[in-house]
PDB file of C-alpha atoms in Angstrom:
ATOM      1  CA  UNK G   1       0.000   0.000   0.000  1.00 79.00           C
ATOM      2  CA  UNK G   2       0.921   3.282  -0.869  1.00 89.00           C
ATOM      3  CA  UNK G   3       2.157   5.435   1.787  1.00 94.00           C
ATOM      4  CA  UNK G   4       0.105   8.564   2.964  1.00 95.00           C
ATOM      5  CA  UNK G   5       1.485  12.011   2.726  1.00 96.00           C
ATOM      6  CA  UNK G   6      -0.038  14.917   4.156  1.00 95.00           C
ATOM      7  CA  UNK G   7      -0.316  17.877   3.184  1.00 96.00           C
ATOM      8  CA  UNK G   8      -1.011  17.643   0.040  1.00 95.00           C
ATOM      9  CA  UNK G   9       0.349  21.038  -0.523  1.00 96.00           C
ATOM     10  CA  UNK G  10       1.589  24.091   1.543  1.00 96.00           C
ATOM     11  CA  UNK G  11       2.679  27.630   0.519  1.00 97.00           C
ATOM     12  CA  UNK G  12       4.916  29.019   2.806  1.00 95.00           C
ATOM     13  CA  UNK G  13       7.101  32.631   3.061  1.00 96.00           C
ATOM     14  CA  UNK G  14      10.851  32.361   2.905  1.00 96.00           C
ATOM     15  CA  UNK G  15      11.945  31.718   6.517  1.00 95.00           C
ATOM     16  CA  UNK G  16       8.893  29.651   7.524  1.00 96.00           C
ATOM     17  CA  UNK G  17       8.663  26.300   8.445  1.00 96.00           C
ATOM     18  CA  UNK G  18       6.893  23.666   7.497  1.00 96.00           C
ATOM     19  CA  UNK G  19       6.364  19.635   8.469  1.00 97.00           C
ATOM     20  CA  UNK G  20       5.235  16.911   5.683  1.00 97.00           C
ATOM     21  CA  UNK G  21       4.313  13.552   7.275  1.00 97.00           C
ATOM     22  CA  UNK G  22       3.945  10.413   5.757  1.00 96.00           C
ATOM     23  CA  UNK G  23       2.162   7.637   7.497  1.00 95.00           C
ATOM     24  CA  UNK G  24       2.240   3.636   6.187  1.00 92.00           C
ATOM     25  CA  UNK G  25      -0.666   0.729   7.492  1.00 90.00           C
ATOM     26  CA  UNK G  26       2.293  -1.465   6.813  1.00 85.00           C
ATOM     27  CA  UNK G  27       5.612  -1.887   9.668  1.00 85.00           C
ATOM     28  CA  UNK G  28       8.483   0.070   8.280  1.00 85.00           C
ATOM     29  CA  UNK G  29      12.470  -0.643   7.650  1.00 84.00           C
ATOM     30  CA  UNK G  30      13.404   2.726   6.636  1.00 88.00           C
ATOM     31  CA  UNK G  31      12.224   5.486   5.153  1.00 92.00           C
ATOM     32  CA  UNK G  32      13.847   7.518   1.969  1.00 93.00           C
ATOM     33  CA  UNK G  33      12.860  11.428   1.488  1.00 94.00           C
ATOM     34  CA  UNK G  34      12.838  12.894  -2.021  1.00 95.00           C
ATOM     35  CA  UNK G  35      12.521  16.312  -3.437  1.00 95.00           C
ATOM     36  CA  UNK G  36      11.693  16.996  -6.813  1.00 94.00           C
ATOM     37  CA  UNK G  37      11.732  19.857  -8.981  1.00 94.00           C
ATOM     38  CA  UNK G  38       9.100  20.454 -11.921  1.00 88.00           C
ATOM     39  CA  UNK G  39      10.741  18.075 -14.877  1.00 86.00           C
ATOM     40  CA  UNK G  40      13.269  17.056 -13.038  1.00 90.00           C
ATOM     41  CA  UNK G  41      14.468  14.278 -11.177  1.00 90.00           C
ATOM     42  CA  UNK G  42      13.658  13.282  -8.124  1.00 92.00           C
ATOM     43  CA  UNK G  43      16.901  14.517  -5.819  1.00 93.00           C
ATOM     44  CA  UNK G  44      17.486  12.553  -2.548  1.00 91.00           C
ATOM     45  CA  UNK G  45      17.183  14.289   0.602  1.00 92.00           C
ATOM     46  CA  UNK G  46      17.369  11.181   3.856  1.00 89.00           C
ATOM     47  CA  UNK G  47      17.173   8.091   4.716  1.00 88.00           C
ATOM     48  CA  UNK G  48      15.842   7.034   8.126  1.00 89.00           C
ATOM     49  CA  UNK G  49      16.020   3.598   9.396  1.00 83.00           C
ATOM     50  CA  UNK G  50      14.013   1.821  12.029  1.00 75.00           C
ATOM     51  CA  UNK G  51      15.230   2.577  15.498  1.00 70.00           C
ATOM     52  CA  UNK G  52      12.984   5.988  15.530  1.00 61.00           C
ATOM     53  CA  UNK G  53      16.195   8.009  14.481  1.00 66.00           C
ATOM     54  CA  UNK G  54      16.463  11.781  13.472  1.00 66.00           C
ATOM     55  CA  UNK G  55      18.444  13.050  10.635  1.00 67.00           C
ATOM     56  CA  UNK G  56      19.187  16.125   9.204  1.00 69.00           C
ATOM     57  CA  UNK G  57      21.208  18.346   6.997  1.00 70.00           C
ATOM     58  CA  UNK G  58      21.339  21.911   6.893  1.00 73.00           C
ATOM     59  CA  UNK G  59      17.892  23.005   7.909  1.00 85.00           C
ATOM     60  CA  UNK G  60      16.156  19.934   7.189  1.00 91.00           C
ATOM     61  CA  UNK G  61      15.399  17.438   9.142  1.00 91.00           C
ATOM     62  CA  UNK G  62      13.363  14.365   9.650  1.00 92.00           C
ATOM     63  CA  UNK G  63      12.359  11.779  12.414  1.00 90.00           C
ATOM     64  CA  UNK G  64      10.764   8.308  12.164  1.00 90.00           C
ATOM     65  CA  UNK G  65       8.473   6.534  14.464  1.00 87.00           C
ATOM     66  CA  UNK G  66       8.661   2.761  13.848  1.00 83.00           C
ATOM     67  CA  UNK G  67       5.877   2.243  16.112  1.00 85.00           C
ATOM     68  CA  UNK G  68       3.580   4.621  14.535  1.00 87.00           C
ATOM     69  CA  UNK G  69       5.084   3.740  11.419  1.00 89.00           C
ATOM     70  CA  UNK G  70       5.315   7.494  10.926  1.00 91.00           C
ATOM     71  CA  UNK G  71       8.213  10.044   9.354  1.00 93.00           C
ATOM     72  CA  UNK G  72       7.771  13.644   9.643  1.00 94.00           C
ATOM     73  CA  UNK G  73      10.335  16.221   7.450  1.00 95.00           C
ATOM     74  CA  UNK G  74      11.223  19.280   9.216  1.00 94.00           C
ATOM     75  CA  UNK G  75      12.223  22.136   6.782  1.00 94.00           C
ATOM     76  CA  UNK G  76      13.094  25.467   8.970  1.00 92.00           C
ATOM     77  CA  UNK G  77      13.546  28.891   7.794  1.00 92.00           C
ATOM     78  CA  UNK G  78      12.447  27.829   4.539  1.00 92.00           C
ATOM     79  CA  UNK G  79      14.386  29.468   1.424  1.00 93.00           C
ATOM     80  CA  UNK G  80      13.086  29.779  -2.240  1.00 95.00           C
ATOM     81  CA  UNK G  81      15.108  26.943  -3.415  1.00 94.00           C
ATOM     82  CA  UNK G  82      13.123  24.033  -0.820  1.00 95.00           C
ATOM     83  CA  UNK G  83      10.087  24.989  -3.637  1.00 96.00           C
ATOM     84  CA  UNK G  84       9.303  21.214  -5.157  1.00 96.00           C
ATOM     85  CA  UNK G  85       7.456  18.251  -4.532  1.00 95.00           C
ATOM     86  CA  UNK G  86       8.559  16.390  -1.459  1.00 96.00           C
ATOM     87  CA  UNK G  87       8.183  12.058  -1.855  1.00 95.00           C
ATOM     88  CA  UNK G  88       8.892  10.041   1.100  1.00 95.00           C
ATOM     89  CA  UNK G  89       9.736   6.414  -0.166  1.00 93.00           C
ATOM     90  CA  UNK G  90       9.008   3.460   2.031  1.00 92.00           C
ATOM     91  CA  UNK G  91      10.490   0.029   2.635  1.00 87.00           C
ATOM     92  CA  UNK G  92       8.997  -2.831   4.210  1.00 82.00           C
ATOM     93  CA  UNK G  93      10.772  -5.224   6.276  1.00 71.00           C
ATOM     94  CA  UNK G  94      11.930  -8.412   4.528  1.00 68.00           C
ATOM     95  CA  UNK G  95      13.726  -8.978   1.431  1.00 66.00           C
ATOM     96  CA  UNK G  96      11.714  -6.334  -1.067  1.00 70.00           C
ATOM     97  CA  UNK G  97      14.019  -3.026  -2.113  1.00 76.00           C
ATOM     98  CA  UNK G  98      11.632  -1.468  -4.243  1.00 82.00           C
ATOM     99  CA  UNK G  99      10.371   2.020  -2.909  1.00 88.00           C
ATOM    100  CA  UNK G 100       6.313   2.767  -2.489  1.00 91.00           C
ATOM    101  CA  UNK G 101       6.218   6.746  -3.000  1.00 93.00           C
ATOM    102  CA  UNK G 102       3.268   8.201  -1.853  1.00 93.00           C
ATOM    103  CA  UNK G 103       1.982  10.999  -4.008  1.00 92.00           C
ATOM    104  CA  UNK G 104       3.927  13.714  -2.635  1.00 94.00           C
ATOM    105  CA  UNK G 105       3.488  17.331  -1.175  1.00 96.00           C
ATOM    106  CA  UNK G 106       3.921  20.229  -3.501  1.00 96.00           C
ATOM    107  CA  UNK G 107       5.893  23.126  -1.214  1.00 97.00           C
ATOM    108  CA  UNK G 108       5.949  26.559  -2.656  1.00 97.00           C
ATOM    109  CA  UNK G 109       7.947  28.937  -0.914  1.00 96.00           C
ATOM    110  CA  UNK G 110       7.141  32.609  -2.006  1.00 95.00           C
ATOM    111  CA  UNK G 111       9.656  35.595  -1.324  1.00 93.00           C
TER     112      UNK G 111
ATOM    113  CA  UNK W   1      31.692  10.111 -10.640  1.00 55.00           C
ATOM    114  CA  UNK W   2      29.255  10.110 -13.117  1.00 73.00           C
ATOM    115  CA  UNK W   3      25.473   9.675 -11.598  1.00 90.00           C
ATOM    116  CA  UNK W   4      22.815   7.912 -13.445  1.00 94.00           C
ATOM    117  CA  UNK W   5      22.229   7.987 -16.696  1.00 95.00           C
ATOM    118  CA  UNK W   6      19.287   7.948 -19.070  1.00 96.00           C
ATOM    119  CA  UNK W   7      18.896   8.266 -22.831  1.00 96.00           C
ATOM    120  CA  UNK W   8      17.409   9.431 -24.467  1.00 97.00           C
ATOM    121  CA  UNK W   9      15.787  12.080 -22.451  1.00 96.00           C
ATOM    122  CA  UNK W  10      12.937  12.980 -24.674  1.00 97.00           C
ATOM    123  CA  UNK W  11      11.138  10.220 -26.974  1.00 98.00           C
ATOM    124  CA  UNK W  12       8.834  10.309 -29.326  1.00 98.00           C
ATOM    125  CA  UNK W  13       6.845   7.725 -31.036  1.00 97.00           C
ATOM    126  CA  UNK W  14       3.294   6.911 -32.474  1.00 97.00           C
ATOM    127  CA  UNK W  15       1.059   4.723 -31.073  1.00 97.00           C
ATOM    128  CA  UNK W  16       1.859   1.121 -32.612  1.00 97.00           C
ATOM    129  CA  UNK W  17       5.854   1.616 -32.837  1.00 98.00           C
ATOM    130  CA  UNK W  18       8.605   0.823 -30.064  1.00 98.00           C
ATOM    131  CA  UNK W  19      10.313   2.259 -27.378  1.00 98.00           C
ATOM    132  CA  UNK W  20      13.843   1.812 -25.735  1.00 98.00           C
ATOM    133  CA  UNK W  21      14.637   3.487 -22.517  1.00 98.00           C
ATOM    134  CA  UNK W  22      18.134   2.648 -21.549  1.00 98.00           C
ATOM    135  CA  UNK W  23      19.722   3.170 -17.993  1.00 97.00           C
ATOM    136  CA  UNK W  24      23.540   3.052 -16.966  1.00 96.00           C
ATOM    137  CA  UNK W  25      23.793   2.792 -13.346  1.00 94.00           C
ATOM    138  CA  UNK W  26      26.393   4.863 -11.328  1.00 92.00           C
ATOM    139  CA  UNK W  27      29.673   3.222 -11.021  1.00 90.00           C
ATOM    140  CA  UNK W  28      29.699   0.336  -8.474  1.00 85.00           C
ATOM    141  CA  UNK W  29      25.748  -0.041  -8.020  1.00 89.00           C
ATOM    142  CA  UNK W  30      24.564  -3.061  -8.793  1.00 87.00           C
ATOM    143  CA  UNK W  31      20.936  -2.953  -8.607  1.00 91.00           C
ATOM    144  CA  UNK W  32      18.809  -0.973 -10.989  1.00 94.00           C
ATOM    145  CA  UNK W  33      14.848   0.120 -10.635  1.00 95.00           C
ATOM    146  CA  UNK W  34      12.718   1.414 -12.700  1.00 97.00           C
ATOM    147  CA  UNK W  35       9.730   3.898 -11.841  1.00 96.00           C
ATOM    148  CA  UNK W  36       7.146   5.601 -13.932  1.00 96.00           C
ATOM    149  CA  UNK W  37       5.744   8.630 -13.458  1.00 94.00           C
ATOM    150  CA  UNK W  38       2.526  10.436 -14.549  1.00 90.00           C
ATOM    151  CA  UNK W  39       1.869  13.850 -14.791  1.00 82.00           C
ATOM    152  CA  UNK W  40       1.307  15.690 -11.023  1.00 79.00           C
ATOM    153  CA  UNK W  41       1.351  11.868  -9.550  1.00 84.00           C
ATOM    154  CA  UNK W  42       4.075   9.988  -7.832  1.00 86.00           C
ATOM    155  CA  UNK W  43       6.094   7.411  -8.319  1.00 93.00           C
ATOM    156  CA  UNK W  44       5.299   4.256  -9.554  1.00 94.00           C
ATOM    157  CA  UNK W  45       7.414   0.960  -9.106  1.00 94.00           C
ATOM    158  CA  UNK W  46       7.923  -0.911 -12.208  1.00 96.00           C
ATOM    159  CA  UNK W  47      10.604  -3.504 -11.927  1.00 96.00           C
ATOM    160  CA  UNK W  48      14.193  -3.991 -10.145  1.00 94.00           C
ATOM    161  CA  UNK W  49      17.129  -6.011 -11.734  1.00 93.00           C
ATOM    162  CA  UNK W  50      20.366  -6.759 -10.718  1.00 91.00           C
ATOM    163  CA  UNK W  51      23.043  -8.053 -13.574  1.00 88.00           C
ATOM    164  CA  UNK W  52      21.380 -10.536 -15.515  1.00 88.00           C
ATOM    165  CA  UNK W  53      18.468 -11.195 -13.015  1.00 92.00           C
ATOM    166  CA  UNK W  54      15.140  -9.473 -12.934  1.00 93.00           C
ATOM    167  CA  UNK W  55      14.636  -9.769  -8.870  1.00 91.00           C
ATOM    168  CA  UNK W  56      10.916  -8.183  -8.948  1.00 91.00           C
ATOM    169  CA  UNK W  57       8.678  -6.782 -11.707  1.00 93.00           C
ATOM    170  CA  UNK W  58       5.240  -6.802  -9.976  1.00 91.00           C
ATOM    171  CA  UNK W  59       4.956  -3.238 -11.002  1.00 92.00           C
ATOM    172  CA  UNK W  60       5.728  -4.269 -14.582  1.00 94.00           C
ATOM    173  CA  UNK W  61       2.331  -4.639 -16.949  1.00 93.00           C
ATOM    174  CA  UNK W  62       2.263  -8.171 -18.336  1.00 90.00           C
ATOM    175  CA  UNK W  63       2.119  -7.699 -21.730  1.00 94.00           C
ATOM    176  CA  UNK W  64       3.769  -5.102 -23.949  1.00 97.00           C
ATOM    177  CA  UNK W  65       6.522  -4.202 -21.047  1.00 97.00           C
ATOM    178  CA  UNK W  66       9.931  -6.079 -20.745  1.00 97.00           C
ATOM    179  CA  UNK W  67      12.883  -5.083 -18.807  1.00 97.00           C
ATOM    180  CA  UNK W  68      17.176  -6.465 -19.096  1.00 96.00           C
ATOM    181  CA  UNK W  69      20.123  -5.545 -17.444  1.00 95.00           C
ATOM    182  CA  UNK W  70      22.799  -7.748 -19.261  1.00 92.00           C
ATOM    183  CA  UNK W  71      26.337  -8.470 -18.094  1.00 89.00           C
ATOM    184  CA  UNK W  72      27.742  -5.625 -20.297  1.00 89.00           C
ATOM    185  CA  UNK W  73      25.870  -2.629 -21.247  1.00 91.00           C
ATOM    186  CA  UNK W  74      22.958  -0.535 -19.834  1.00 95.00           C
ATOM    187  CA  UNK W  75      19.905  -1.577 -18.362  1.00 97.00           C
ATOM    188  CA  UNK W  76      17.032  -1.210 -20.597  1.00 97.00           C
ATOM    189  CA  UNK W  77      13.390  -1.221 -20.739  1.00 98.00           C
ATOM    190  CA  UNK W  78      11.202  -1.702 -23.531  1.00 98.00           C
ATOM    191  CA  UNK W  79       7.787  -0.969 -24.198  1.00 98.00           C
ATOM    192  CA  UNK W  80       6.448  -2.475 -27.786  1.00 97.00           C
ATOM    193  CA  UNK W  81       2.793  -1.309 -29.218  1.00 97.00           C
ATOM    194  CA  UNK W  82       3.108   1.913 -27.498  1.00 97.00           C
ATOM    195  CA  UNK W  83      -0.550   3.524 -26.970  1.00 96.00           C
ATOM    196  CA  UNK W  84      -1.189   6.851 -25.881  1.00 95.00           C
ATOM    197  CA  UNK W  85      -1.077   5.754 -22.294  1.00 94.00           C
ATOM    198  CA  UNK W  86       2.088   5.079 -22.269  1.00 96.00           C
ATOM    199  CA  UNK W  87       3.121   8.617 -21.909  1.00 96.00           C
ATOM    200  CA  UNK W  88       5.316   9.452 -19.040  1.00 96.00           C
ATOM    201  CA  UNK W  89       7.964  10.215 -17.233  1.00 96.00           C
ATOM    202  CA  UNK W  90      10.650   6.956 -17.013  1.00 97.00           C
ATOM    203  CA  UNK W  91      13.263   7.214 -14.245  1.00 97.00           C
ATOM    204  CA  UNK W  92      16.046   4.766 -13.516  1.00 97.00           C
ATOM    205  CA  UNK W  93      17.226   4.528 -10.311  1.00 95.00           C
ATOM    206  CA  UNK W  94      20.622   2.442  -8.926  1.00 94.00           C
ATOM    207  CA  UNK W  95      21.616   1.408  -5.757  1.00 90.00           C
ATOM    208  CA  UNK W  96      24.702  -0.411  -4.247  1.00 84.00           C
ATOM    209  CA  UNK W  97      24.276  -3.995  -3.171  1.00 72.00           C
ATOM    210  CA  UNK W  98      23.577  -2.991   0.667  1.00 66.00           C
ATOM    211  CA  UNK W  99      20.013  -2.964   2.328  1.00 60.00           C
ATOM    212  CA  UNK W 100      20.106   0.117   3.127  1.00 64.00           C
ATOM    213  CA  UNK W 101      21.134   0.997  -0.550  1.00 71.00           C
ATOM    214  CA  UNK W 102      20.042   4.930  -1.467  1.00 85.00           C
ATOM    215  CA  UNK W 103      18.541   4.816  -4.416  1.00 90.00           C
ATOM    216  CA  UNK W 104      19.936   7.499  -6.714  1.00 92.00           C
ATOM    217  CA  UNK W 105      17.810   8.904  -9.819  1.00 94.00           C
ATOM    218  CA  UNK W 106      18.942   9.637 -13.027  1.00 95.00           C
ATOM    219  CA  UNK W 107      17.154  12.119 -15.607  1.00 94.00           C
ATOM    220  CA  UNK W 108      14.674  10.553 -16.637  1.00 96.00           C
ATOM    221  CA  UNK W 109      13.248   9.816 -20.219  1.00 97.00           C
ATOM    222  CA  UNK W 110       9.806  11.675 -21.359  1.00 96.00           C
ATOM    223  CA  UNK W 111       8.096   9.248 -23.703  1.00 97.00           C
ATOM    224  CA  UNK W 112       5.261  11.098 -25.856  1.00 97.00           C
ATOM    225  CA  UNK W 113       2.636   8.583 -27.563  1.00 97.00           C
ATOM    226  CA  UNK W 114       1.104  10.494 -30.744  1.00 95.00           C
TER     227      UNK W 114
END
């Protein structure tokens, strides 16, 4: 099942901040964050394994909660270049490797 | 190091003909997916190979859809019969042969249907 992202999108002013979440019905081995720009491809952001750690880089940052099965992304102070469409990829436990993408959150920062 | 690559980026064909996406993984990645991508939707698994083995392609439609990643050369997929539904954004994707393997995306290849 496809994961669940939410929102769907968010329009923010540069130096906001904003959380995406992305919920699964399914337990979790890791999750994979993806931004991607309008005809472009999709750029990797994190990867968060089970063990309910918390990345980040710069002024992003995520968390998972194996339990809930849950990963939020943290984007502070937002800047015009964090404009895309954010993808969180999950991975089941067991053997599979293929990413499920949920549908993504379009992010529009405006000056 | 190079990243992933795709070719051609932009394709073309009418409805009936055939298409050839090709995919070079970067260097020392041995495992290769392939998404597909609509217009405003996300991504969609299709299949996932390693050299010379296709490990999962229950993303792949059964007819009309084939995928290869031979010992030498770029991992390809083909489409044959293309309709108009076909249209979309292809990406490629490679990882390295660990579980918690990033997957990296290349380009991408637009395929039109006319």
């Amino acid at each position: 099942q496809q994961p669940v992202q939410s929102p769907q999108a968010v329009i923010l002013r540069e130096g906001e901040d904003a959380v995406i979440n992305c919920s699964s019905s399914k337990a979790l081995y890791s999750v994979h964050w993806y931004r991607q720009k309008h005809g472009e491809a999709p750029v990797f952001l994190m990867i968060l394994l089970k063990g309910g750690e918390q990345k980040g880089h710069d002024k992003i940052s995520a968390s998972f909660n194996e339990k809930k099965q849950q990963s939020s992304l943290y984007l502070t102070a937002s800047q015009l270049s964090y404009s895309g469409t954010y993808f969180c990829g999950t991975l089941p436990g067991g053997s599979a490797r293929q990413l499920t993408f949920g549908s993504g959150t379009q992010l529009t920062v405006l000056p | 190091n190079a990243g992933v690559m795709q070719n051609p980026r932009h394709l073309v064909r009418r409805r009936g003909q055939e298409a050839r996406l090709r995919c070079s993984p970067m260097k020392g990645h041995s495992h290769v997916y392939w998404y597909r991508q609509l217009p405003e939707e996300g991504l969609k698994f299709m299949v996932y190979l390693q050299k010379e083995n296709i490990i999962d392609e229950s993303g792949m439609p059964k007819e009309r859809f084939s995928a290869e990643f031979p010992k030498e050369g770029p991992s390809i997929l083909r489409i044959q019969q293309v309709v108009r539904g076909d249209s979309a954004a292809y990406f490629c994707a490679s990882s390295p042969m660990d579980r918690e393997g990033t997957q990296y995306f290349g380009p991408g290849t637009r395929l039109l249907v006319l």
